[in-house]
Tab-separated table of C-alpha atoms in Angstrom:
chain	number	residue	atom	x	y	z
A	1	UNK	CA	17.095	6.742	-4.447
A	2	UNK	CA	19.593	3.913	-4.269
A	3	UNK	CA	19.080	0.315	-2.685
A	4	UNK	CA	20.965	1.407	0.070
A	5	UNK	CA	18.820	4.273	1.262
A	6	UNK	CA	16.015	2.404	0.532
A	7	UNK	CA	16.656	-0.195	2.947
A	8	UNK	CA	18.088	2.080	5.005
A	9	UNK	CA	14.712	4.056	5.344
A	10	UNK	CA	12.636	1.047	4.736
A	11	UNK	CA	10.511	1.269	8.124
A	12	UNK	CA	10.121	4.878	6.979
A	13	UNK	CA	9.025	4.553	3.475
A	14	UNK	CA	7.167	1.656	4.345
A	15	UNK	CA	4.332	3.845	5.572
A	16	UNK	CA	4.322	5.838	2.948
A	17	UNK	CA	3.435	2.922	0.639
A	18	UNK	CA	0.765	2.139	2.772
A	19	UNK	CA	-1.004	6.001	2.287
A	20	UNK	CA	-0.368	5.303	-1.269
A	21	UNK	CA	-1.004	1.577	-2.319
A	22	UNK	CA	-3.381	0.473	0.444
A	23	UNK	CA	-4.028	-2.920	-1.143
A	24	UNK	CA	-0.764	-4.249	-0.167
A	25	UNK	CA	-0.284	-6.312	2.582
A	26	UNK	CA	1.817	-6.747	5.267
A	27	UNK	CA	3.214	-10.457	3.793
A	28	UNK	CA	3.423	-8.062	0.369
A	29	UNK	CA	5.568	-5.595	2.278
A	30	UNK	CA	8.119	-8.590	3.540
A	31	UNK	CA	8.562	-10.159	0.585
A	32	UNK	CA	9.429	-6.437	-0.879
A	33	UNK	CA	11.873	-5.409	1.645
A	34	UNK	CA	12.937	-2.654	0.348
A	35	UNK	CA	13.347	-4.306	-3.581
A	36	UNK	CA	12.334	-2.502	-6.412
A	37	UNK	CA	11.275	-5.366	-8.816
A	38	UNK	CA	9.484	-6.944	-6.032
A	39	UNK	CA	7.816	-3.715	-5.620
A	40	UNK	CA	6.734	-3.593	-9.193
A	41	UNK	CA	5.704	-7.529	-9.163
A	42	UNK	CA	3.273	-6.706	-6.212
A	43	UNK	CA	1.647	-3.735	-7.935
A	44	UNK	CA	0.854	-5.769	-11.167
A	45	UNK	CA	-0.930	-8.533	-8.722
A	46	UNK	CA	-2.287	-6.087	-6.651
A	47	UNK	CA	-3.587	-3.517	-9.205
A	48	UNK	CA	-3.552	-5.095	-12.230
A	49	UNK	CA	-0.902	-2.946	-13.852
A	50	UNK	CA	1.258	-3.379	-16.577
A	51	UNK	CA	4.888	-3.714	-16.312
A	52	UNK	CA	5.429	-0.159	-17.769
A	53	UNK	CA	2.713	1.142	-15.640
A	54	UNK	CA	4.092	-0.369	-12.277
A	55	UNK	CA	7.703	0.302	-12.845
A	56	UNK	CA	6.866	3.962	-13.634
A	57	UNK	CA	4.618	4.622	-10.364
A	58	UNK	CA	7.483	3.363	-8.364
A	59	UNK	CA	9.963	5.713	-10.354
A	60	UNK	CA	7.978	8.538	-9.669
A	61	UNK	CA	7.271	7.874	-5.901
A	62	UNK	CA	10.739	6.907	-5.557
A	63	UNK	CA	11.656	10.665	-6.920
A	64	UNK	CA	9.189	12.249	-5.023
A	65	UNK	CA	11.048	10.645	-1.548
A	66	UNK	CA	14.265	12.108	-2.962
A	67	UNK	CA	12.812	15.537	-3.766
């Protein structure tokens, strides 16, 4: 999925983040807007992930909205 889509479908996918990683917020979910290594940030703060972990669960949901 590129940026564009992303932001694009932002209100959309937005929800879908919230099913999936409940413990962000809705100040986590401005400062994201729609940015991938915001994204990833937020899920290492949020969930104590590593860089390699966060970036990867983004990846895959990412691919699993294009699929």
């Amino acid at each position: 999925m590129n940026q564009d889509t992303l932001k694009g479908d932002w209100t959309q996918i937005k929800g879908k983040m919230r099913v999936k990683w409940g413990k962000l917020t809705d100040d986590d979910f401005e400062q994201i807007a729609g940015r991938k290594d915001i994204l990833v940030g937020k899920l290492q703060e949020r969930y104590g992930h590593a860089t390699d972990k966060a970036a990867k669960d983004v990846d895959d949901f990412y691919r699993d909205l294009d699929a």
